[in-house]
Coordinates of C-alpha atoms and ligand atoms in Angstrom, one line a residue:
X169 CA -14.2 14.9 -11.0
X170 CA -13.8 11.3 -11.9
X171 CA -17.1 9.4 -11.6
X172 CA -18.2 6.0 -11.9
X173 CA -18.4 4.2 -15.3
X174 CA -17.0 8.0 -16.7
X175 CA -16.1 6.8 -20.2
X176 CA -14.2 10.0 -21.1
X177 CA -11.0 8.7 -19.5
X178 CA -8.8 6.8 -20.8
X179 CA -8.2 3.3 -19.9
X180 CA -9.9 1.0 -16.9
X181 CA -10.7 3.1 -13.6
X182 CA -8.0 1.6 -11.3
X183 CA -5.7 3.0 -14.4
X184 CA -6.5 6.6 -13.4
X185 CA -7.0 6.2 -10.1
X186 CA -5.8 8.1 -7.2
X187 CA -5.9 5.1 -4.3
X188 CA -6.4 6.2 -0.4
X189 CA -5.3 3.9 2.9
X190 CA -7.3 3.6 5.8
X191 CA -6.7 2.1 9.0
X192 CA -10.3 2.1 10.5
X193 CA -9.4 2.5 13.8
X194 CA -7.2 5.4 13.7
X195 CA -9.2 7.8 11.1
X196 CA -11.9 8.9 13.2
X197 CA -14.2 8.4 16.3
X198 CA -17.7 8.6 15.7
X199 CA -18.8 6.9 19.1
X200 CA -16.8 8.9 22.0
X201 CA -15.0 5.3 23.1
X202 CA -11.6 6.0 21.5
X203 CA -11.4 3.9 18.9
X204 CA -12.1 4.7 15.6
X205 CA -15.1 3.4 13.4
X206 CA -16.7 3.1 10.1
X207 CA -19.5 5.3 10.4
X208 CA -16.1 7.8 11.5
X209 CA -15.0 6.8 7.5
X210 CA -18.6 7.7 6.7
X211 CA -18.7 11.3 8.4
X212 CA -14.8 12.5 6.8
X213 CA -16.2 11.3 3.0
X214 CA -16.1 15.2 2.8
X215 CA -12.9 15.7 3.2
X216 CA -11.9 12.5 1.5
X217 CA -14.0 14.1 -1.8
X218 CA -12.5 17.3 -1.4
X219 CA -9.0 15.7 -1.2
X220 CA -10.2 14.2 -4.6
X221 CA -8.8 10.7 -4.0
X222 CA -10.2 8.1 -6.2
X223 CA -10.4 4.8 -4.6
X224 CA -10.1 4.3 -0.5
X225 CA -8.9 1.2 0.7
X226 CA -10.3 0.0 3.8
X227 CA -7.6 -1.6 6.2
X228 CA -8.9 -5.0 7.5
X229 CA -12.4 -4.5 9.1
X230 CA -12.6 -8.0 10.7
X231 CA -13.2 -9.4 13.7
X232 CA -9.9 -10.3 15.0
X233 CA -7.5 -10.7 18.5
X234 CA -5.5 -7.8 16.6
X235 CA -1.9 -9.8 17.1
X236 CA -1.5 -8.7 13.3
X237 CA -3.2 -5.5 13.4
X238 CA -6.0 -7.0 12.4
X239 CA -4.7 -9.3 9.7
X240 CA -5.3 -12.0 12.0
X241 CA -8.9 -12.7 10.9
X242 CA -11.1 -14.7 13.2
X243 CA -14.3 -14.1 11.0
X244 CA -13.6 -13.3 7.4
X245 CA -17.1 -12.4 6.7
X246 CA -17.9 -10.6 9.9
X247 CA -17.2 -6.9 11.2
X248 CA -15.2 -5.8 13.8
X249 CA -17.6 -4.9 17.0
X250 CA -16.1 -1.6 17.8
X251 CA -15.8 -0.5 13.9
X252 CA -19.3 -0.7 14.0
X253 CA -21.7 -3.7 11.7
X254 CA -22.0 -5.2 8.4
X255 CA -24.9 -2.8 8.1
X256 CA -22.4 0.2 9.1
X257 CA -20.0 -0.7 5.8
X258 CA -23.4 -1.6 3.5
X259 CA -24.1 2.4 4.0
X260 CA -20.7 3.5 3.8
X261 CA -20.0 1.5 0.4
X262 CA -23.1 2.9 -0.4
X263 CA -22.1 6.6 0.6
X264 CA -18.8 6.5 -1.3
X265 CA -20.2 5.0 -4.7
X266 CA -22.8 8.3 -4.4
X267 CA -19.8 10.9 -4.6
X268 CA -18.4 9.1 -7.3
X269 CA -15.6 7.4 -5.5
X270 CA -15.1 3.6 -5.2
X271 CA -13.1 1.7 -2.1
X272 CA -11.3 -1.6 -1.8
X273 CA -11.5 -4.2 0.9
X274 CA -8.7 -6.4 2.6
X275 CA -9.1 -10.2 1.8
X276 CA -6.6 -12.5 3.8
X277 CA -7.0 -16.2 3.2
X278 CA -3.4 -17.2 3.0
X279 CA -4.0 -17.6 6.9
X280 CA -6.9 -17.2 9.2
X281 CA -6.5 -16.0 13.0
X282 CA -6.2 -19.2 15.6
X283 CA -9.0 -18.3 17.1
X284 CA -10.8 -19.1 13.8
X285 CA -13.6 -21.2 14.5
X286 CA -12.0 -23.1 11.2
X287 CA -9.2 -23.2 13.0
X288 CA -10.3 -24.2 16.6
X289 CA -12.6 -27.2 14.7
X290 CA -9.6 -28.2 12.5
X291 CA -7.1 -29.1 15.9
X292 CA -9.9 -30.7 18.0
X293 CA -8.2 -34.3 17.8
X294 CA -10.1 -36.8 15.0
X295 CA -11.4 -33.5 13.7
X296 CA -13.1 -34.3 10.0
X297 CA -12.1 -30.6 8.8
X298 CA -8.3 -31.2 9.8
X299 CA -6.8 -30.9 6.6
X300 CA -8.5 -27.4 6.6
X301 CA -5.0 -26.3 7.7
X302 CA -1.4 -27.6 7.2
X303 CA -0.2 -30.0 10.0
X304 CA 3.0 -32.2 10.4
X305 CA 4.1 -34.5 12.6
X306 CA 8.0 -32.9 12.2
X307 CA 9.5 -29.4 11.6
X308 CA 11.7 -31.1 8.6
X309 CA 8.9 -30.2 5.6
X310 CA 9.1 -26.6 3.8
X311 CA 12.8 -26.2 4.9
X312 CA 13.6 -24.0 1.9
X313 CA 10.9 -21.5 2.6
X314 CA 12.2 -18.2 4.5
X315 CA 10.8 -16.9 7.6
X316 CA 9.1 -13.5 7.3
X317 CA 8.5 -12.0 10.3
X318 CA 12.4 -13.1 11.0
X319 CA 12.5 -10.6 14.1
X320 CA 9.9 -12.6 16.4
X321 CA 9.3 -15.5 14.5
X322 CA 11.8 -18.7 14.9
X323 CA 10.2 -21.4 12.9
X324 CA 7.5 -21.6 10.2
X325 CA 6.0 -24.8 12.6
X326 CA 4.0 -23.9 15.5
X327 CA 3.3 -27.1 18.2
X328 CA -0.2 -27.6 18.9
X329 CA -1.4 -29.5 22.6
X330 CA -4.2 -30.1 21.2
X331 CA -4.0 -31.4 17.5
X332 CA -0.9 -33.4 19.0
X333 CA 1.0 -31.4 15.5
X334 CA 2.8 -29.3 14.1
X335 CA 0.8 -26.2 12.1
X336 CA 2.5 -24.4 9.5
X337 CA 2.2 -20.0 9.3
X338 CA 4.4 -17.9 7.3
X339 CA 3.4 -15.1 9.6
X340 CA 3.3 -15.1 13.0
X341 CA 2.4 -18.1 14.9
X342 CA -1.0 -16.7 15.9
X343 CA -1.8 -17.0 12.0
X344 CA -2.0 -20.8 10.7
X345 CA -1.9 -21.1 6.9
X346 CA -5.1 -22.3 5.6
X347 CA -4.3 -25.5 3.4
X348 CA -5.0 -24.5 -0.5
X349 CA -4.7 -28.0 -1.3
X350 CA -7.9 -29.0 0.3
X351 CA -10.6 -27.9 -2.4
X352 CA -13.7 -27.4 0.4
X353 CA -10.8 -24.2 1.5
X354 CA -10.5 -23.0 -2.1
X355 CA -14.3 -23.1 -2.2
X356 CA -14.6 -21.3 1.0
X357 CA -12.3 -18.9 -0.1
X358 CA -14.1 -18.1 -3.3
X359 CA -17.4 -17.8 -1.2
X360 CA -15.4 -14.9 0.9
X361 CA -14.1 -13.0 -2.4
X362 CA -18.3 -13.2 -3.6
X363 CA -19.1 -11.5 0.0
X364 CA -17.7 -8.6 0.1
X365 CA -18.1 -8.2 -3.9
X366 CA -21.7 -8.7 -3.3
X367 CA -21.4 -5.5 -0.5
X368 CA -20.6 -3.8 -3.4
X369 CA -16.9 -3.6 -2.9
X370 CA -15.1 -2.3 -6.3
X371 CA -11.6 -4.4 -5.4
X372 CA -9.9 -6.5 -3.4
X373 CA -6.1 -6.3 -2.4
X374 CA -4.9 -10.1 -2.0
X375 CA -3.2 -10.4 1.3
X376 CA 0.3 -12.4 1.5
X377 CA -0.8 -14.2 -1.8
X378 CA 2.6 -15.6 -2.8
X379 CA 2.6 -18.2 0.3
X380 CA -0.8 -19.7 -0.4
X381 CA 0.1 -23.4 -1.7
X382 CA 3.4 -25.1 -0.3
X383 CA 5.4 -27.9 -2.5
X384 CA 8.2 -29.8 -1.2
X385 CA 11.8 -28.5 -2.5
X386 CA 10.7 -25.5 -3.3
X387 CA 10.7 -21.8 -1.3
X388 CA 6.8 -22.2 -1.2
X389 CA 6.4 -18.6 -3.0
X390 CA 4.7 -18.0 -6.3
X391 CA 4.0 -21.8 -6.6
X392 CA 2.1 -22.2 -10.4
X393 CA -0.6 -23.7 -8.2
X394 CA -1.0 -20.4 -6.5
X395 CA -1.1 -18.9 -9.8
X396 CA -3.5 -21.1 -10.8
X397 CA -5.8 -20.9 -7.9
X398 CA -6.0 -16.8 -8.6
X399 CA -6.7 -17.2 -12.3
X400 CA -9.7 -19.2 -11.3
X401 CA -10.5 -16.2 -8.8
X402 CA -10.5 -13.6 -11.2
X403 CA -12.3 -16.1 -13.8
X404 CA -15.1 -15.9 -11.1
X405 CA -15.3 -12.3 -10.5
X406 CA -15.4 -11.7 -14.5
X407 CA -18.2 -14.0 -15.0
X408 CA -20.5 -12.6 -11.4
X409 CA -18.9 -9.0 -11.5
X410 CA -19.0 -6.3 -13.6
X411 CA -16.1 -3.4 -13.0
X412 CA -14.3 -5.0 -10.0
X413 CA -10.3 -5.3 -9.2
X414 CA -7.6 -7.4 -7.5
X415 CA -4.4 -6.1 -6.5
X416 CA -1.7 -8.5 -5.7
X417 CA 0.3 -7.7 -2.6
X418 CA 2.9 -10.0 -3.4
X419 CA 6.7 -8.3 -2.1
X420 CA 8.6 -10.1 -4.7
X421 CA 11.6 -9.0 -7.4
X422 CA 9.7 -7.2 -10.8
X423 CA 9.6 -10.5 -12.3
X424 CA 7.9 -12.3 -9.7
X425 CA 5.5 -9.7 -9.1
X426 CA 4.4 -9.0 -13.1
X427 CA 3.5 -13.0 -12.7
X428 CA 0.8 -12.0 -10.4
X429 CA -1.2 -10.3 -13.5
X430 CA -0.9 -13.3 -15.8
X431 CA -1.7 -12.4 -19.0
X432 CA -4.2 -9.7 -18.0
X433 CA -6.5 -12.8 -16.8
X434 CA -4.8 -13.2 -13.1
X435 CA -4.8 -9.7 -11.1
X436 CA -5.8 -6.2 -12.2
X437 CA -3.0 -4.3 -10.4
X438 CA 0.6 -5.5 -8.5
X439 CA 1.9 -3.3 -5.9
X440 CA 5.4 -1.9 -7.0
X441 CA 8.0 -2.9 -3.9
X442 CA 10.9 -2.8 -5.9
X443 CA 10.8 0.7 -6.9
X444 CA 10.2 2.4 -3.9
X445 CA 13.6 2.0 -1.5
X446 CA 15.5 3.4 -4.6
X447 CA 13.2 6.4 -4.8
X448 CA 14.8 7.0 -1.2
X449 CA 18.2 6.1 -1.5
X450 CA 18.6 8.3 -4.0
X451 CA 17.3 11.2 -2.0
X452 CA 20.6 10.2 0.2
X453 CA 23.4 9.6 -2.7
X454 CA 22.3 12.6 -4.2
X455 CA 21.6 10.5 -7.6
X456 CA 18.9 8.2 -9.2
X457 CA 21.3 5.1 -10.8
X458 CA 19.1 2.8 -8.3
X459 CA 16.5 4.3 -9.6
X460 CA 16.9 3.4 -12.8
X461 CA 18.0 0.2 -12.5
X462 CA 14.8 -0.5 -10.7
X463 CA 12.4 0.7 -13.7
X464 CA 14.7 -0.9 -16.5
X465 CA 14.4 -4.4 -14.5
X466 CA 10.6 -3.7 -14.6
X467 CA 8.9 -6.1 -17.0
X468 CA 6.0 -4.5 -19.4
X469 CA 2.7 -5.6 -18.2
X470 CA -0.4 -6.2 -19.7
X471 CA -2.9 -3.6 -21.5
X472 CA -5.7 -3.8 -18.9
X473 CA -3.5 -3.9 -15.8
X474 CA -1.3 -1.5 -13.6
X475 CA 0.9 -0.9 -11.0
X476 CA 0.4 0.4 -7.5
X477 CA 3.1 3.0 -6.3
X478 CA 3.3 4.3 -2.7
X479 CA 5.6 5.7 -0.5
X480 CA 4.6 4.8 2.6
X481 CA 1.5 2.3 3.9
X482 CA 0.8 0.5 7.5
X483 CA 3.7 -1.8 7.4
X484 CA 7.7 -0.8 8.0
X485 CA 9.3 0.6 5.4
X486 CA 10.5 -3.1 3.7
X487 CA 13.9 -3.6 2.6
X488 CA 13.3 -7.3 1.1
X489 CA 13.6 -6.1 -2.2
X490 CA 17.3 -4.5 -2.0
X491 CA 20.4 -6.1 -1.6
X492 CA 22.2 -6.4 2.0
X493 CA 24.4 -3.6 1.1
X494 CA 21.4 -1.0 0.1
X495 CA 19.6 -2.1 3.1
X496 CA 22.7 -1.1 5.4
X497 CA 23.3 1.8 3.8
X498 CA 19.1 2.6 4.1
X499 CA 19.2 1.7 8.0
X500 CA 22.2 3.8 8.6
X501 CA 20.6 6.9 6.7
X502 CA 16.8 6.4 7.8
X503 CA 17.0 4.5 10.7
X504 CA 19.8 6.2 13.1
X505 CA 18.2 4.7 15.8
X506 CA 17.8 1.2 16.2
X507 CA 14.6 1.5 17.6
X508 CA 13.3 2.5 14.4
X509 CA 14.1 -0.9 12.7
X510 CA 11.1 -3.6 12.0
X511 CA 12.1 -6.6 11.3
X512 CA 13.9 -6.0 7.7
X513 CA 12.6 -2.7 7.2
X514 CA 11.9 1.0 8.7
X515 CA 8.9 1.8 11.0
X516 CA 9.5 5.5 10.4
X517 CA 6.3 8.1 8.3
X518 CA 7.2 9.7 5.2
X519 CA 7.4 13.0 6.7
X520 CA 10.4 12.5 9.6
X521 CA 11.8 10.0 7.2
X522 CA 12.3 13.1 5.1
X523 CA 13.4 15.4 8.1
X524 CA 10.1 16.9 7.9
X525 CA 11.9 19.1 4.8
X526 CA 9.0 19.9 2.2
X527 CA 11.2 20.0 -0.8
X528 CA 12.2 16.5 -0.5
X529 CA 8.3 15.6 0.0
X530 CA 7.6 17.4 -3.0
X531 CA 10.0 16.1 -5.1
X532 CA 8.7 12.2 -4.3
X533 CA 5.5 13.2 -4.9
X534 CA 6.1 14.7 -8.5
X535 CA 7.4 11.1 -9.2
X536 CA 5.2 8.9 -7.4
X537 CA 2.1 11.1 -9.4
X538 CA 3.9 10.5 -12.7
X539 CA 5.4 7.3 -12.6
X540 CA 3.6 4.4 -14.5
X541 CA 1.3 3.5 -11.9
X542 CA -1.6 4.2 -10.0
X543 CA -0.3 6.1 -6.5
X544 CA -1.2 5.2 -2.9
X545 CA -1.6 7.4 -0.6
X546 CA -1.2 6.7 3.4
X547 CA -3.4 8.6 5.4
X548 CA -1.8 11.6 7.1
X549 CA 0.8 11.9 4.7
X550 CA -1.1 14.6 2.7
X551 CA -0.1 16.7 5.9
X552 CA 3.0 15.4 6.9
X553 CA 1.9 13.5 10.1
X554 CA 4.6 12.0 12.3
X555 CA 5.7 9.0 14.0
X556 CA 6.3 7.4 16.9
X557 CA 8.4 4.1 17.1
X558 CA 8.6 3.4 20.1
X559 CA 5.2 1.8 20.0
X560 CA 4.8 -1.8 19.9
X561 CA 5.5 -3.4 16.4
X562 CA 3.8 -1.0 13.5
X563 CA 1.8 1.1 15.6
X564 CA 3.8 3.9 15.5
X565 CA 2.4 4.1 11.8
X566 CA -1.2 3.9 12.9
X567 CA -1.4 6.3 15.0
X568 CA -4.9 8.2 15.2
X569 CA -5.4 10.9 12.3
X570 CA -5.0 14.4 13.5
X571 CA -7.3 16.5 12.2
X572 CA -7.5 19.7 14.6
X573 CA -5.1 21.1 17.2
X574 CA -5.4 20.0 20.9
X575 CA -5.2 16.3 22.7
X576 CA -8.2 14.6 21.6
X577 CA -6.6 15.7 18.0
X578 CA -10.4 15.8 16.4
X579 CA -9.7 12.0 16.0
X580 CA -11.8 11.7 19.1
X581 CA -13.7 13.1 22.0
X582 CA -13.3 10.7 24.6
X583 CA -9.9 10.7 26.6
X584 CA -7.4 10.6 25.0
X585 CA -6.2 8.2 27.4
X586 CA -9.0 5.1 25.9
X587 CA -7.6 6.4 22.5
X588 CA -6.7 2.7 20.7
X589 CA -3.2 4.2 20.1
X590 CA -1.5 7.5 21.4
X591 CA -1.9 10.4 19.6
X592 CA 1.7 11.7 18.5
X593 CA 3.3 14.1 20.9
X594 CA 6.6 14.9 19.2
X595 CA 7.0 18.2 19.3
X596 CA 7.3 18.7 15.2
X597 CA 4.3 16.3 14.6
X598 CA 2.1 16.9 17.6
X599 CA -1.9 18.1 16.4
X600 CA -0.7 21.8 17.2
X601 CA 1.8 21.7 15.0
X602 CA -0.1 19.4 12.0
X603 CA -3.6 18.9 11.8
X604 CA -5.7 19.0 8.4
X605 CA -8.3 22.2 10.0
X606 CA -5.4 24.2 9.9
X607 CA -3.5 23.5 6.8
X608 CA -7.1 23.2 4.9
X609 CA -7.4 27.0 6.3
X610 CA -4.1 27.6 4.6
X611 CA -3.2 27.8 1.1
X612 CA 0.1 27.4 1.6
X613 CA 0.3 24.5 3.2
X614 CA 1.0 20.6 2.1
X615 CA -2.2 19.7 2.0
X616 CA -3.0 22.1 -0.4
X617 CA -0.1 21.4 -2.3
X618 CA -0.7 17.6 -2.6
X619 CA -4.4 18.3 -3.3
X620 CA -3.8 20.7 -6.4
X621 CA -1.1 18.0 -7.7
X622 CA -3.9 15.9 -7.6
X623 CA -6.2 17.7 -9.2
X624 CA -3.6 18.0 -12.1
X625 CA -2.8 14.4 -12.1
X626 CA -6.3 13.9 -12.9
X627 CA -6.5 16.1 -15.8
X628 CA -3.2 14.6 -17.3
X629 CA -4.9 10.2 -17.5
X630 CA -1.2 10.1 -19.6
X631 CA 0.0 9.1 -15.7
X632 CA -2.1 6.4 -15.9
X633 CA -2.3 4.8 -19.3
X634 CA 0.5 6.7 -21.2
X635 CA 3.5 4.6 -22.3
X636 CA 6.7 5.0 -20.4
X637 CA 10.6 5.8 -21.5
X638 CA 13.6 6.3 -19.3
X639 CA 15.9 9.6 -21.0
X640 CA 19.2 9.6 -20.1
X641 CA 20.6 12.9 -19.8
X642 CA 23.9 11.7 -18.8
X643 CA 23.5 13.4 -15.6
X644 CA 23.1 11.1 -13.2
X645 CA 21.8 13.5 -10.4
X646 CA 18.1 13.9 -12.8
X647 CA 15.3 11.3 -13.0
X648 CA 13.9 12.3 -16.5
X649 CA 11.3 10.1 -18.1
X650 CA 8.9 10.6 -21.1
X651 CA 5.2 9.5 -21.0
X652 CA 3.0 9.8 -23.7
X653 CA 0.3 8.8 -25.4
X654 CA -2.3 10.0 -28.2
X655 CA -2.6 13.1 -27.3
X656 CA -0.3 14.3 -25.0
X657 CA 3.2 14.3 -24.9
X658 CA 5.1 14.9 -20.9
X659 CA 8.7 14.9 -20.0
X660 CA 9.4 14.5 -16.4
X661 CA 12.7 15.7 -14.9
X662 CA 13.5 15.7 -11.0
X663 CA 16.6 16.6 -9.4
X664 CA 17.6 14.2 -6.5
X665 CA 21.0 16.2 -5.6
X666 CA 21.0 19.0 -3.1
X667 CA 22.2 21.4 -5.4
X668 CA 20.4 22.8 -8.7
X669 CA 21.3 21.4 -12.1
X670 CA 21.1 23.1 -15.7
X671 CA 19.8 20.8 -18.3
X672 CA 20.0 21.4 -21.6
X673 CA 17.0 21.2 -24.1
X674 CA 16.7 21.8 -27.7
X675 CA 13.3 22.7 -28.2
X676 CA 11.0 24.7 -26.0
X677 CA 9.1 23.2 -23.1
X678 CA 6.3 24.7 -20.6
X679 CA 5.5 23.1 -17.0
X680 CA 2.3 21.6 -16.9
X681 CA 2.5 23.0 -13.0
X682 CA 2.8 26.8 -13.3
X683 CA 3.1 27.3 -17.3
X684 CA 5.8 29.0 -17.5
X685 CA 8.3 28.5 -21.1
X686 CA 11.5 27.5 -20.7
X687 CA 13.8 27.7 -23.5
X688 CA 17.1 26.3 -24.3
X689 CA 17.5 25.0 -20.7
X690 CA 15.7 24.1 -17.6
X691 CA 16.9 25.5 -14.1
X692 CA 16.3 22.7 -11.6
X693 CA 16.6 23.9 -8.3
X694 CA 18.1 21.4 -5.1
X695 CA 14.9 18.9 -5.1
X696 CA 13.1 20.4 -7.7
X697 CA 10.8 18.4 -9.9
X698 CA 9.2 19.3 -13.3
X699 CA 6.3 18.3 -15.1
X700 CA 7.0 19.2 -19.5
X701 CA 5.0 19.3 -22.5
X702 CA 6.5 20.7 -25.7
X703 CA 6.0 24.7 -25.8
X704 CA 5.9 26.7 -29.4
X705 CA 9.0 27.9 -31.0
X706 CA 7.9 31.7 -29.9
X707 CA 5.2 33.2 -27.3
Ligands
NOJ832 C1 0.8 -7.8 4.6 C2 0.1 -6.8 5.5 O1 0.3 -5.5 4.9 C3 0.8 -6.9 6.8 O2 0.4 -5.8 7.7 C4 0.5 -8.2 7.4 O3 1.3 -8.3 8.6 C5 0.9 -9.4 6.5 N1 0.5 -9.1 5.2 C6 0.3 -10.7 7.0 O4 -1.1 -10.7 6.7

């Protein structure tokens, strides 16, 4: 297994690394009062290690009024009272760095909850810590910047009675943008990033960090001044920090995004939006041409950094990146009902997104692993978990983990009426039907399946550090892609169409999944997906 400062493989750790999401509160219940904690992260690290993820990432642990699922921080050094105390995520940072794994922290500062003491001082009329946050006496300023949350969300400018103003948020109205203009902010900011570092965190994924400055005329996104303010973040953590990373969730076109890692001296890793609606709409045309022309408008990045891939995570499925007509034709495919649409996006899971069909989960699975990138998992996809949209905003995507059969689903064992969030009750998804006991007792079972994909990921680092090249086959119903390095040498081929393909191949290959030698051609069956190295001539 991979452990800490393991100098045997290749490249920087979040190259390699197999990442893990966690939303605190739904994992699991350590306390008996239906809501999930961190000493319930602590007591699953088993299964977490056995899964053979890398890297978790904690889901914001703050204290907050949870209008934003918790990204509306009220204290952005404190702990969330029912998650447990600071203490509480000292031992479990503790815990995971002793198996060998590392986790990453949430750290929002483009915006603070209201209810921010920063905040409530900031309005208080005469206030000397006004300019803390961005106030104007009209709505007319920022006019070119979009609205984000466009479905609830009217205006950028909230009134405030109190301040007598008007407060800007790119979010919702409950989340005033702090004012990155005002250097006692940046400092506090920077004073934030050093305490959770100092907690021993290994990274930190940057929250909404393309809206942090605002400049007249312009959209207000990836302003140089954000850029700049960044650079001097990571300057920080290189000179106090040994081993530590920043990922930049920054939903933005490939070139806007690579911005985000500078010259290798901004951040460490980018999340990869652009690449993963294609990845479904090709499931649905039946071939990968979006695909491709998402990796070939993908800029090279630098040496020491990398991308972050996913599927799935706690927000809707977003469509920002696609044009009008690929997000019509992705609402009318994925989201039949429009209950199922957030905002510009899909608050569906991976698994009924993919009509629970475990060919289809497969195939994405064999490209998300072998893509250039480091993968994401959500948890509860390793088992197919369900959905249920019907719940307010994204909590039908949070739902509590199920990790047995029967109502409390092992998430809990307190009613199951206090639970934070309903356990899923469709009858495909519900805890009888998919729970981790049962599918770790089976080794048939996805869980199984994604875990031994993992485990041969991890022995293949080419996925992470190997160099990347697109091979057209002219048949545009196969992915194939090469990556390579040194020493080894992998084609990947996946077929997206619901019927099997032949493709031709001059010299002998063998799957790296299975080891059997194909020659002359490979069969691809309807969603099948291959992992190649070069066989010999002759067995
Ligand atoms: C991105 C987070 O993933 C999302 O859940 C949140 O609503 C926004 N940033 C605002 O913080």
């Amino acid at each position: 297994m991979f452990r800490r400062g393991d100098t045997s493989v290749r490249g920087m750790w979040h190259q390699t690394a197999t990442f893990y999401e966690i939303p605190i509160h739904a994992f699991f219940d350590s306390n008996d009062d239906g809501v999930g904690d961190i000493a319930g992260v602590a007591a699953k690290l088993d299964y977490l290690e056995w899964l053979g993820v890398d890297c978790l990432w904690l889901l914001p642990f703050y204290p907050s009024p949870m209008v934003d699922g918790g990204y509306d921080v009220s204290d952005l050094t404190g702990v969330r009272a029912d998650f447990g105390t600071l203490g509480d995520v000292k031992e479990l940072v503790d815990e995971i760095h002793a198996r060998g794994m590392r986790v990453m922290a949430d750290i929002i500062v483009n915006h603070t909850s209201d209810q921010h003491p920063w905040f409530q001082a900031a309005r208080r009329p005469g206030s000397p810590t006004r300019d803390w946050y961005v106030w104007s006496d009209t709505v007319d300023r920022y006019e070119e910047a979009r609205i984000i949350f466009i479905d609830t969300q009217h205006s950028n400018w909230e009134w405030d009675e109190v301040a007598g103003a008007y407060y800007w948020h790119r979010f919702y109205a409950e989340q005033p943008d702090l004012n990155f203009d005002n250097p006692a902010v940046r400092e506090a900011v920077k004073d934030v990033v050093r305490f959770w570092l100092d907690v021993g965190f290994d990274g930190l994924r940057m929250d909404a960090i393309p809206y942090l400055f605002e400049r007249e005329g312009t959209i207000c996104e990836n302003l140089p001044e954000t850029h700049g303010f960044l650079k001097e973040i990571r300057a920080m953590i290189d000179a106090e920090y040994e081993d530590r990373i920043m990922l930049a969730e920054a939903n933005q076109p490939p070139v806007d995004v690579v911005a985000y890692l500078g010259n290798g001296d901004e951040c460490h890793m980018a999340y990869h939006f652009p690449v993963m609606p294609p990845l479904y709409m090709a499931l649905k045309r039946g071939h990968v041409e979006d695909i491709v022309k998402a990796l070939e408008a993908t800029p090279a990045i630098p040496e020491n950094c990398q991308w972050g891939v996913f599927l799935r995570n706690h927000d809707e499925l977003t469509l920002e990146m696609v044009t009008e007509q690929d997000r019509q034709f992705m609402w009318d495919h994925y989201a039949p009902d429009p209950a199922m649409k957030k905002n510009i996006g899909i608050r569906r899971r991976l698994m009924p997104l993919l009509d629970n069909d475990r060919g289809r989960f497969k195939l994405l699975h064999g490209v998300l692993f072998s893509l250039p990138g480091s993968p994401f998992l959500y948890y509860g996809d390793e088992i197919g978990m369900g959905d249920n949209y019907r719940l307010n905003d994204r909590d039908g995507v949070r739902t509590p983990m199920q990790w047995e059969a029967g109502p409390g689903a092992g998430f809990s064992r307190s009613d199951p009426a206090r639970f934070h969030l309903p356990i899923i009750d469709d009858p495909d998804y519900h805890p009888g039907r998919v729970n981790v006991a049962d599918q770790r007792a089976d080794e048939t079972s996805l869980l199984h399946w994604v875990r031994n994909l993992l485990a041969i990921r991890r022995l293949h680092p080419v996925f992470g550090t190997g160099r990347f090249e697109l091979i057209d086959l002219g048949n545009p119903e196969i992915l194939s892609y090469r990556r390579w390095d040194t020493e080894e040498d992998v084609m990947v081929l996946a077929n997206f169409a619901d019927r099997t393909s032949h493709v031709e191949l001059s010299n002998p290959v063998a799957d790296i999944v299975g080891g059997t030698v194909h020659r002359g051609e490979v069969v691809l069956a309807a969603h099948e997906f291959r992992w190649l190295r070069s066989a010999p001539p002759s067995d």
